[in-house]
Each structure stands twice: as C-alpha cells, then as structure tokens.
Amino acid sequence: MKEDRKITDTEEIARQVIESNWDNVLRTTPLAIEKFEEEFPKACEIVNRKVREEGVEDLGNVFRPGVPDFLAFNDNGEYRFIEVKGEGDGLRHSQLNWFRDFQDIESEIWFTDSNEGITEKMDSSKLEAYSLKKPETANTGNSEVKPGEKGFLNIQIPETLAAVMNLEPGDKVSWSVKDRSLLELDTD
C-alpha cells in the first residue's frame, strides 16, 4: 500500500491487524476521498450510500481535518473508520470535532502499544459516554473533596468519567498527576 504520509510504528501495528480482517485499507487524509473514488469506485458508492443512511449528506464531507487514520472496508460496502493512538498520544481538537460530528457512522479508536499491539478499542456506540458533545451541552460540575480512609481524600467523579472507565461502585483506580491541569486515572 502506497502511503501519503509517514506511518508511525503504532499505526503500522494497527494497519497489519486491519489488513488481516478487512478486504481493503485506505490511509485517510482530507484528500483521500479522491483516491477512494478512483481505486474502489463500487465500494466507494456502497459506503457513500451507507453513510447517507446514517445521516451524513455525502462521504466527501467525512474526509476533512480530523478524519481517522484508516478506512477499512470490504467489497460489499461494510466499513469502519479507525483512529490509532499510541502510548501517551491523545485526540487533537480536530479529531474530537470529527468524532462528535460523525458519531453515527462506523468508527473506532484503537489504542496501541509497540510491545503488546492493540490494547483497547473504543467503538462509536460508546463515544457519547466519552463526552464528545458540543461545548454548550458538555458536562461540567464541581465536586467536594472529603476525608477518606488512611489519610486519603475522596472525591466523587462525574458519571461520564465513570462510564468512560467502566467503573462501578466500589471499584478502585490508580492515578497520577501529569501537570497542574491533568489527573490521569487508571483501573487496577
């Protein structure tokens, strides 16, 4: 497969998995729609029809800044957009906007590790739990810090954060402070 831009090690890991499960893989960019139309006209037509059924006016609208790294598709028109994130890599603003605007189309975010391969997949049916909402409807709030056991402090986290991490009452999490504005939580 000829690449339009350099592929990272984590993207290469993901691409190999994608190629083993799908008939075709297209490296996406905002201009990749032209390549898709030229090289796979029948599949492009079918995917375009399916995307319209999912509420997107035209497949060309999807190929904009923030589009996921890959479009995987079968000859029968089944498709999935896949964004690949390596260790410590996060979604950029344009990517968050893309997932918010196109949350009804088939898409996933894959988290990869160069040693372990794909460590987690987040599909489009869970995107709303990750608070990919328009800013005017995003969840915000305040929480009270309370004394806990053995010198710990307790704080109630928002339900959306608990949903993202699949937390239930009684679960414990590890945490670390990256900087003054970023607290990372991880399930044990």
Coordinates of N, CA and C in Angstrom, one line a residue:
M1 N 0.8 -1.2 0.0 CA 0.0 0.0 0.0 C 0.9 1.2 0.0
K2 N 0.7 2.1 -0.9 CA 1.4 3.4 -1.0 C 0.9 4.4 0.0
E3 N 1.7 5.0 0.7 CA 1.3 5.9 1.8 C 1.4 7.4 1.4
D4 N 0.5 8.2 1.8 CA 0.5 9.6 1.5 C 1.4 10.4 2.5
R5 N 1.6 9.8 3.7 CA 2.4 10.4 4.8 C 3.0 9.3 5.5
K6 N 4.1 9.6 6.3 CA 4.8 8.6 7.0 C 3.9 7.9 8.0
I7 N 4.0 6.6 8.1 CA 3.2 5.8 9.1 C 4.1 5.6 10.3
T8 N 3.4 5.8 11.5 CA 4.2 5.6 12.7 C 4.2 4.1 13.1
D9 N 5.0 3.7 14.0 CA 5.1 2.3 14.4 C 3.8 1.8 14.9
T10 N 3.1 2.6 15.7 CA 1.8 2.1 16.3 C 0.8 2.0 15.2
E11 N 0.8 2.9 14.2 CA -0.1 2.8 13.0 C 0.2 1.6 12.2
E12 N 1.5 1.2 12.1 CA 1.8 0.0 11.3 C 1.3 -1.2 12.0
I13 N 1.4 -1.3 13.3 CA 0.8 -2.4 14.1 C -0.7 -2.5 13.8
A14 N -1.4 -1.4 13.9 CA -2.8 -1.4 13.6 C -3.1 -1.8 12.2
R15 N -2.4 -1.2 11.2 CA -2.6 -1.5 9.8 C -2.5 -3.0 9.5
Q16 N -1.6 -3.7 10.1 CA -1.5 -5.1 9.9 C -2.7 -5.9 10.4
V17 N -3.2 -5.5 11.6 CA -4.4 -6.1 12.1 C -5.6 -5.8 11.2
I18 N -5.7 -4.5 10.7 CA -6.8 -4.2 9.9 C -6.8 -5.0 8.6
E19 N -5.6 -5.1 8.0 CA -5.5 -5.8 6.7 C -5.8 -7.3 6.8
S20 N -5.6 -7.8 8.0 CA -5.9 -9.2 8.2 C -7.4 -9.5 8.4
N21 N -8.2 -8.4 8.7 CA -9.6 -8.5 8.9 C -10.5 -7.9 7.9
W22 N -10.0 -7.1 7.0 CA -10.8 -6.4 6.0 C -10.2 -6.6 4.6
D23 N -11.1 -6.5 3.6 CA -10.6 -6.7 2.2 C -9.6 -5.6 1.8
N24 N -9.9 -4.3 2.2 CA -9.2 -3.2 1.8 C -8.9 -2.2 2.9
V25 N -7.8 -1.5 2.8 CA -7.5 -0.5 3.8 C -7.0 0.7 3.1
L26 N -7.6 1.9 3.4 CA -7.2 3.1 2.8 C -6.6 4.0 3.9
R27 N -5.4 4.5 3.7 CA -4.8 5.5 4.6 C -5.6 6.8 4.3
T28 N -6.2 7.4 5.3 CA -7.0 8.6 5.1 C -6.3 9.9 5.3
T29 N -6.7 10.9 4.6 CA -6.4 12.3 4.7 C -7.6 13.0 4.2
P30 N -7.7 14.3 4.4 CA -8.8 15.0 3.8 C -9.0 14.9 2.3
L31 N -7.9 14.6 1.6 CA -8.0 14.4 0.2 C -8.1 12.9 -0.3
A32 N -8.1 12.0 0.6 CA -8.2 10.6 0.3 C -9.5 10.1 -0.4
I33 N -10.5 11.0 -0.3 CA -11.8 10.6 -1.0 C -11.5 10.4 -2.5
E34 N -10.7 11.2 -3.1 CA -10.4 11.1 -4.5 C -9.7 9.8 -4.8
K35 N -8.8 9.3 -4.0 CA -8.2 8.0 -4.1 C -9.2 6.9 -4.0
F36 N -10.0 7.0 -3.0 CA -11.1 6.0 -2.8 C -12.0 5.9 -4.0
E37 N -12.5 7.1 -4.5 CA -13.3 7.1 -5.7 C -12.7 6.5 -6.9
E38 N -11.4 6.7 -7.1 CA -10.7 6.3 -8.3 C -10.3 4.8 -8.2
E39 N -9.8 4.3 -7.0 CA -9.3 3.0 -6.9 C -10.4 2.0 -6.6
F40 N -11.5 2.4 -5.9 CA -12.5 1.5 -5.4 C -13.9 2.1 -5.7
P41 N -14.2 2.3 -7.0 CA -15.5 3.1 -7.3 C -16.7 2.3 -6.8
K42 N -16.8 1.0 -6.9 CA -18.0 0.3 -6.5 C -18.1 0.3 -5.0
A43 N -17.1 0.0 -4.2 CA -17.1 0.0 -2.8 C -17.4 1.5 -2.3
C44 N -16.8 2.5 -2.9 CA -17.0 3.9 -2.5 C -18.5 4.2 -2.6
E45 N -19.1 3.8 -3.7 CA -20.5 4.1 -3.9 C -21.4 3.4 -2.8
I46 N -21.0 2.2 -2.5 CA -21.8 1.5 -1.4 C -21.6 2.2 -0.1
V47 N -20.3 2.5 0.3 CA -20.0 3.1 1.5 C -20.7 4.5 1.6
N48 N -20.7 5.2 0.5 CA -21.3 6.5 0.4 C -22.8 6.4 0.7
R49 N -23.4 5.4 0.2 CA -24.9 5.2 0.4 C -25.1 4.9 1.9
K50 N -24.3 4.0 2.5 CA -24.5 3.7 3.9 C -24.3 4.9 4.8
V51 N -23.3 5.7 4.5 CA -23.0 6.9 5.3 C -24.2 7.9 5.2
R52 N -24.8 8.0 4.0 CA -26.0 8.8 3.8 C -27.2 8.3 4.7
E53 N -27.3 7.0 4.7 CA -28.3 6.3 5.6 C -28.1 6.7 7.1
E54 N -26.9 6.9 7.4 CA -26.5 7.2 8.8 C -26.5 8.7 9.1
G55 N -27.1 9.5 8.1 CA -27.3 10.9 8.4 C -26.2 11.9 7.9
V56 N -25.2 11.4 7.1 CA -24.2 12.3 6.6 C -24.5 12.5 5.1
E57 N -24.6 13.8 4.8 CA -25.0 14.2 3.4 C -24.2 13.5 2.3
D58 N -22.9 13.5 2.5 CA -22.0 12.9 1.4 C -20.7 12.4 2.1
L59 N -20.2 11.3 1.6 CA -19.0 10.7 2.1 C -17.8 11.8 2.1
G60 N -17.8 12.6 1.0 CA -16.8 13.6 0.9 C -16.7 14.5 2.1
N61 N -17.8 14.8 2.8 CA -17.9 15.6 4.0 C -17.1 15.0 5.1
V62 N -17.0 13.7 5.1 CA -16.3 13.0 6.2 C -14.8 13.1 6.1
F63 N -14.3 13.3 4.9 CA -12.8 13.4 4.6 C -12.4 14.8 4.8
R64 N -12.3 15.2 6.0 CA -11.9 16.6 6.4 C -10.9 16.5 7.5
P65 N -10.3 17.6 7.9 CA -9.3 17.5 9.0 C -9.9 16.8 10.3
G66 N -9.2 15.9 10.8 CA -9.6 15.1 12.0 C -10.1 13.7 11.6
V67 N -10.2 13.5 10.3 CA -10.6 12.1 9.8 C -9.7 11.1 10.4
P68 N -10.2 9.9 10.9 CA -9.3 8.9 11.5 C -8.3 8.4 10.5
D69 N -7.3 7.7 11.0 CA -6.1 7.3 10.2 C -6.4 6.4 9.1
F70 N -7.4 5.5 9.2 CA -7.6 4.5 8.2 C -9.1 4.3 8.0
L71 N -9.4 3.9 6.7 CA -10.8 3.5 6.4 C -10.6 2.0 6.0
A72 N -11.2 1.1 6.7 CA -11.2 -0.3 6.4 C -12.5 -0.6 5.8
F73 N -12.5 -1.4 4.7 CA -13.8 -1.7 4.0 C -13.7 -3.0 3.3
N74 N -14.9 -3.6 3.2 CA -15.0 -4.9 2.4 C -15.6 -4.5 1.0
D75 N -15.5 -5.5 0.1 CA -16.1 -5.2 -1.2 C -17.6 -5.1 -1.2
N76 N -18.3 -5.6 -0.1 CA -19.7 -5.5 0.0 C -20.1 -4.2 0.6
G77 N -19.2 -3.3 1.0 CA -19.5 -2.0 1.5 C -19.5 -1.8 3.0
E78 N -19.2 -2.9 3.7 CA -19.0 -2.8 5.1 C -17.8 -2.0 5.3
Y79 N -17.8 -1.1 6.3 CA -16.7 -0.2 6.5 C -16.5 0.2 8.0
R80 N -15.3 0.7 8.3 CA -15.1 1.2 9.6 C -13.9 2.2 9.5
F81 N -14.1 3.4 10.1 CA -13.0 4.4 10.2 C -12.3 4.1 11.5
I82 N -10.9 4.1 11.4 CA -10.2 3.7 12.6 C -9.1 4.7 12.9
E83 N -9.1 5.3 14.1 CA -8.1 6.2 14.6 C -7.2 5.4 15.5
V84 N -5.9 5.6 15.3 CA -4.9 4.8 16.1 C -4.1 5.8 17.0
K85 N -4.1 5.4 18.2 CA -3.4 6.2 19.2 C -2.3 5.4 19.9
G86 N -1.1 5.9 20.0 CA 0.0 5.2 20.7 C 0.0 5.6 22.1
E87 N 0.9 5.0 22.9 CA 1.1 5.3 24.3 C 1.3 6.8 24.5
G88 N 0.5 7.4 25.4 CA 0.7 8.8 25.7 C 0.1 9.8 24.6
D89 N -0.4 9.2 23.6 CA -1.0 10.0 22.5 C -2.5 10.3 22.8
G90 N -2.9 11.5 22.5 CA -4.3 11.8 22.8 C -5.0 12.4 21.5
L91 N -6.3 12.5 21.6 CA -7.0 13.1 20.4 C -6.8 14.6 20.4
R92 N -6.6 15.1 19.1 CA -6.5 16.5 18.9 C -7.9 17.1 18.8
H93 N -8.0 18.4 18.9 CA -9.2 19.1 18.8 C -10.0 18.8 17.5
S94 N -9.3 18.8 16.4 CA -10.0 18.4 15.1 C -10.5 17.0 15.1
Q95 N -9.8 16.1 15.8 CA -10.3 14.7 15.9 C -11.5 14.6 16.8
L96 N -11.5 15.3 17.9 CA -12.6 15.3 18.8 C -13.9 15.9 18.0
N97 N -13.7 16.9 17.3 CA -14.8 17.5 16.5 C -15.3 16.5 15.5
W98 N -14.4 15.8 14.8 CA -14.8 14.8 13.8 C -15.6 13.7 14.5
F99 N -15.2 13.2 15.6 CA -16.0 12.1 16.3 C -17.3 12.7 16.8
R100 N -17.3 13.9 17.2 CA -18.6 14.5 17.6 C -19.6 14.6 16.5
D101 N -19.0 15.2 15.4 CA -19.9 15.4 14.2 C -20.3 14.2 13.5
F102 N -19.5 13.1 13.5 CA -19.8 11.9 12.8 C -20.0 10.7 13.7
Q103 N -20.5 10.9 14.9 CA -20.6 9.8 15.8 C -21.6 8.7 15.4
D104 N -22.4 8.9 14.4 CA -23.3 7.9 14.0 C -22.8 7.0 12.9
I105 N -21.6 7.3 12.4 CA -21.0 6.4 11.3 C -20.1 5.4 12.0
E106 N -19.8 4.3 11.4 CA -18.9 3.3 11.9 C -17.5 3.8 12.1
S107 N -17.1 3.9 13.4 CA -15.7 4.3 13.7 C -15.3 3.7 15.0
E108 N -14.0 3.6 15.1 CA -13.3 3.1 16.3 C -12.1 3.9 16.6
I109 N -11.7 3.9 17.9 CA -10.3 4.4 18.2 C -9.6 3.2 18.8
W110 N -8.4 3.0 18.3 CA -7.6 1.9 18.8 C -6.4 2.4 19.5
F111 N -6.2 1.9 20.7 CA -5.0 2.3 21.5 C -4.0 1.2 21.4
T112 N -2.8 1.5 21.0 CA -1.8 0.5 20.7 C -0.5 0.7 21.6
D113 N 0.2 -0.3 21.8 CA 1.5 -0.4 22.5 C 2.4 -1.1 21.6
S114 N 3.6 -0.6 21.4 CA 4.5 -1.3 20.5 C 4.9 -2.7 20.9
N115 N 4.8 -3.0 22.2 CA 5.1 -4.3 22.8 C 3.9 -5.2 22.8
E116 N 2.7 -4.7 23.1 CA 1.5 -5.5 23.3 C 0.6 -5.4 22.1
G117 N 0.8 -4.6 21.1 CA -0.1 -4.5 20.0 C -1.3 -3.6 20.4
I118 N -2.5 -4.0 20.0 CA -3.7 -3.2 20.3 C -4.2 -3.6 21.7
T119 N -4.2 -2.6 22.5 CA -4.5 -2.8 23.9 C -6.0 -2.5 24.2
E120 N -6.6 -1.7 23.4 CA -8.0 -1.3 23.7 C -8.7 -0.8 22.4
K121 N -10.0 -1.1 22.2 CA -10.7 -0.5 21.1 C -11.9 0.2 21.7
M122 N -12.2 1.4 21.2 CA -13.4 2.1 21.6 C -14.2 2.3 20.4
D123 N -15.5 1.8 20.4 CA -16.3 1.9 19.2 C -17.2 3.1 19.2
S124 N -17.8 3.4 18.1 CA -18.6 4.6 18.0 C -19.9 4.5 18.9
S125 N -20.3 3.4 19.3 CA -21.5 3.3 20.1 C -21.2 3.8 21.5
K126 N -20.0 3.9 21.9 CA -19.6 4.4 23.2 C -19.1 5.8 23.2
L127 N -19.1 6.5 22.1 CA -18.5 7.8 22.0 C -19.2 8.8 22.9
E128 N -20.5 8.7 23.0 CA -21.2 9.7 23.8 C -20.8 9.6 25.3
A129 N -20.5 8.4 25.8 CA -20.0 8.3 27.1 C -18.7 9.0 27.4
Y130 N -18.0 9.2 26.3 CA -16.7 9.9 26.4 C -16.8 11.4 26.3
S131 N -18.1 11.9 26.4 CA -18.4 13.4 26.5 C -17.9 14.1 25.2
L132 N -18.1 13.4 24.0 CA -17.8 14.1 22.8 C -19.1 14.8 22.3
K133 N -19.5 15.8 23.1 CA -20.7 16.6 22.9 C -20.3 18.0 22.5
K134 N -21.2 18.7 21.9 CA -21.0 20.0 21.5 C -20.7 20.8 22.8
P135 N -19.8 21.8 22.8 CA -19.5 22.5 24.0 C -20.6 23.0 24.9
E136 N -21.7 23.5 24.2 CA -22.8 24.0 25.0 C -23.6 22.9 25.8
T137 N -23.4 21.6 25.5 CA -24.0 20.6 26.2 C -23.1 19.7 27.0
A138 N -21.8 20.1 27.0 CA -20.8 19.2 27.7 C -21.1 19.2 29.2
N139 N -20.8 18.1 29.8 CA -21.0 18.0 31.3 C -19.9 18.8 32.0
T140 N -20.3 19.6 32.9 CA -19.3 20.2 33.8 C -19.9 20.1 35.2
G141 N -19.1 20.4 36.2 CA -19.6 20.4 37.5 C -18.5 20.6 38.6
N142 N -18.9 20.6 39.8 CA -18.0 20.7 40.9 C -18.1 19.5 41.8
S143 N -17.1 19.1 42.5 CA -17.1 18.0 43.4 C -16.5 18.5 44.7
E144 N -17.0 18.0 45.8 CA -16.4 18.3 47.1 C -15.4 17.2 47.5
V145 N -14.3 17.6 48.0 CA -13.2 16.7 48.4 C -13.6 16.4 49.9
K146 N -13.6 15.1 50.2 CA -14.0 14.7 51.6 C -12.9 13.8 52.2
P147 N -12.7 13.8 53.5 CA -11.7 12.9 54.1 C -12.1 11.4 53.8
G148 N -11.1 10.6 53.6 CA -11.3 9.2 53.4 C -10.5 8.4 54.4
E149 N -10.3 7.1 54.1 CA -9.5 6.2 54.9 C -8.1 6.4 54.8
K150 N -7.4 6.2 55.9 CA -5.9 6.1 56.0 C -5.2 7.3 55.3
G151 N -5.7 8.5 55.6 CA -5.1 9.7 55.1 C -5.4 10.1 53.6
F152 N -6.3 9.3 53.0 CA -6.7 9.6 51.6 C -7.9 10.6 51.6
L153 N -8.0 11.2 50.5 CA -9.2 12.1 50.2 C -10.1 11.5 49.2
N154 N -11.4 11.6 49.4 CA -12.3 11.1 48.4 C -13.0 12.2 47.6
I155 N -13.2 12.0 46.4 CA -13.9 12.9 45.5 C -14.8 12.1 44.6
Q156 N -16.0 12.6 44.4 CA -17.0 11.9 43.5 C -16.6 12.4 42.1
I157 N -16.5 11.4 41.2 CA -16.2 11.7 39.8 C -17.5 11.7 39.1
P158 N -17.6 12.5 38.0 CA -18.8 12.6 37.2 C -19.1 11.2 36.6
E159 N -20.4 11.0 36.4 CA -20.9 9.7 35.8 C -20.3 9.4 34.4
T160 N -20.0 10.5 33.6 CA -19.4 10.3 32.3 C -18.0 9.7 32.4
L161 N -17.3 10.2 33.4 CA -15.9 9.7 33.6 C -16.0 8.3 34.1
A162 N -16.9 8.0 35.0 CA -17.0 6.6 35.4 C -17.4 5.7 34.3
A163 N -18.3 6.2 33.4 CA -18.7 5.4 32.2 C -17.5 5.1 31.3
V164 N -16.7 6.1 31.0 CA -15.5 6.0 30.2 C -14.6 4.9 30.7
M165 N -14.5 4.8 32.0 CA -13.5 3.9 32.6 C -14.3 2.6 33.0
N166 N -15.5 2.5 32.7 CA -16.3 1.3 33.1 C -16.3 1.0 34.6
L167 N -16.3 2.1 35.4 CA -16.3 2.0 36.8 C -17.6 1.7 37.4
E168 N -17.6 1.0 38.5 CA -18.8 0.7 39.2 C -18.6 1.0 40.7
P169 N -19.6 1.2 41.5 CA -19.4 1.5 42.9 C -18.5 0.4 43.5
G170 N -17.5 0.9 44.3 CA -16.6 0.0 45.0 C -15.3 -0.2 44.2
D171 N -15.2 0.1 42.9 CA -14.0 -0.1 42.1 C -12.9 0.8 42.6
K172 N -11.7 0.4 42.5 CA -10.6 1.3 42.9 C -9.8 1.6 41.6
V173 N -9.2 2.8 41.6 CA -8.4 3.3 40.5 C -7.0 3.8 40.9
S174 N -6.0 3.7 40.1 CA -4.7 4.3 40.3 C -4.8 5.6 39.6
W175 N -4.0 6.6 40.1 CA -3.9 7.9 39.5 C -2.5 8.4 39.5
S176 N -2.3 9.4 38.6 CA -1.1 10.1 38.6 C -1.3 11.6 38.1
V177 N -0.5 12.5 38.6 CA -0.7 13.9 38.1 C 0.4 14.2 37.1
K178 N -0.1 14.5 35.9 CA 0.8 14.8 34.8 C 1.3 16.3 34.8
D179 N 0.4 17.2 35.1 CA 0.7 18.6 35.4 C -0.4 19.2 36.2
R180 N -0.4 20.5 36.4 CA -1.4 21.1 37.3 C -2.9 21.0 36.8
S181 N -3.0 20.7 35.5 CA -4.3 20.6 34.9 C -4.7 19.2 34.4
L182 N -3.9 18.2 34.7 CA -4.2 16.8 34.2 C -4.0 15.8 35.2
L183 N -5.0 15.1 35.6 CA -5.0 14.0 36.5 C -5.4 12.7 35.7
E184 N -4.5 11.8 35.7 CA -4.8 10.5 34.9 C -5.3 9.4 35.9
L185 N -6.4 8.8 35.5 CA -6.9 7.7 36.3 C -6.7 6.4 35.5
D186 N -6.5 5.3 36.2 CA -6.3 4.0 35.6 C -6.9 3.0 36.5
T187 N -7.7 2.0 35.9 CA -8.3 1.0 36.7 C -7.2 0.0 37.1
D188 N -7.4 -0.5 38.3 CA -6.4 -1.5 38.8 C -6.6 -2.9 38.1

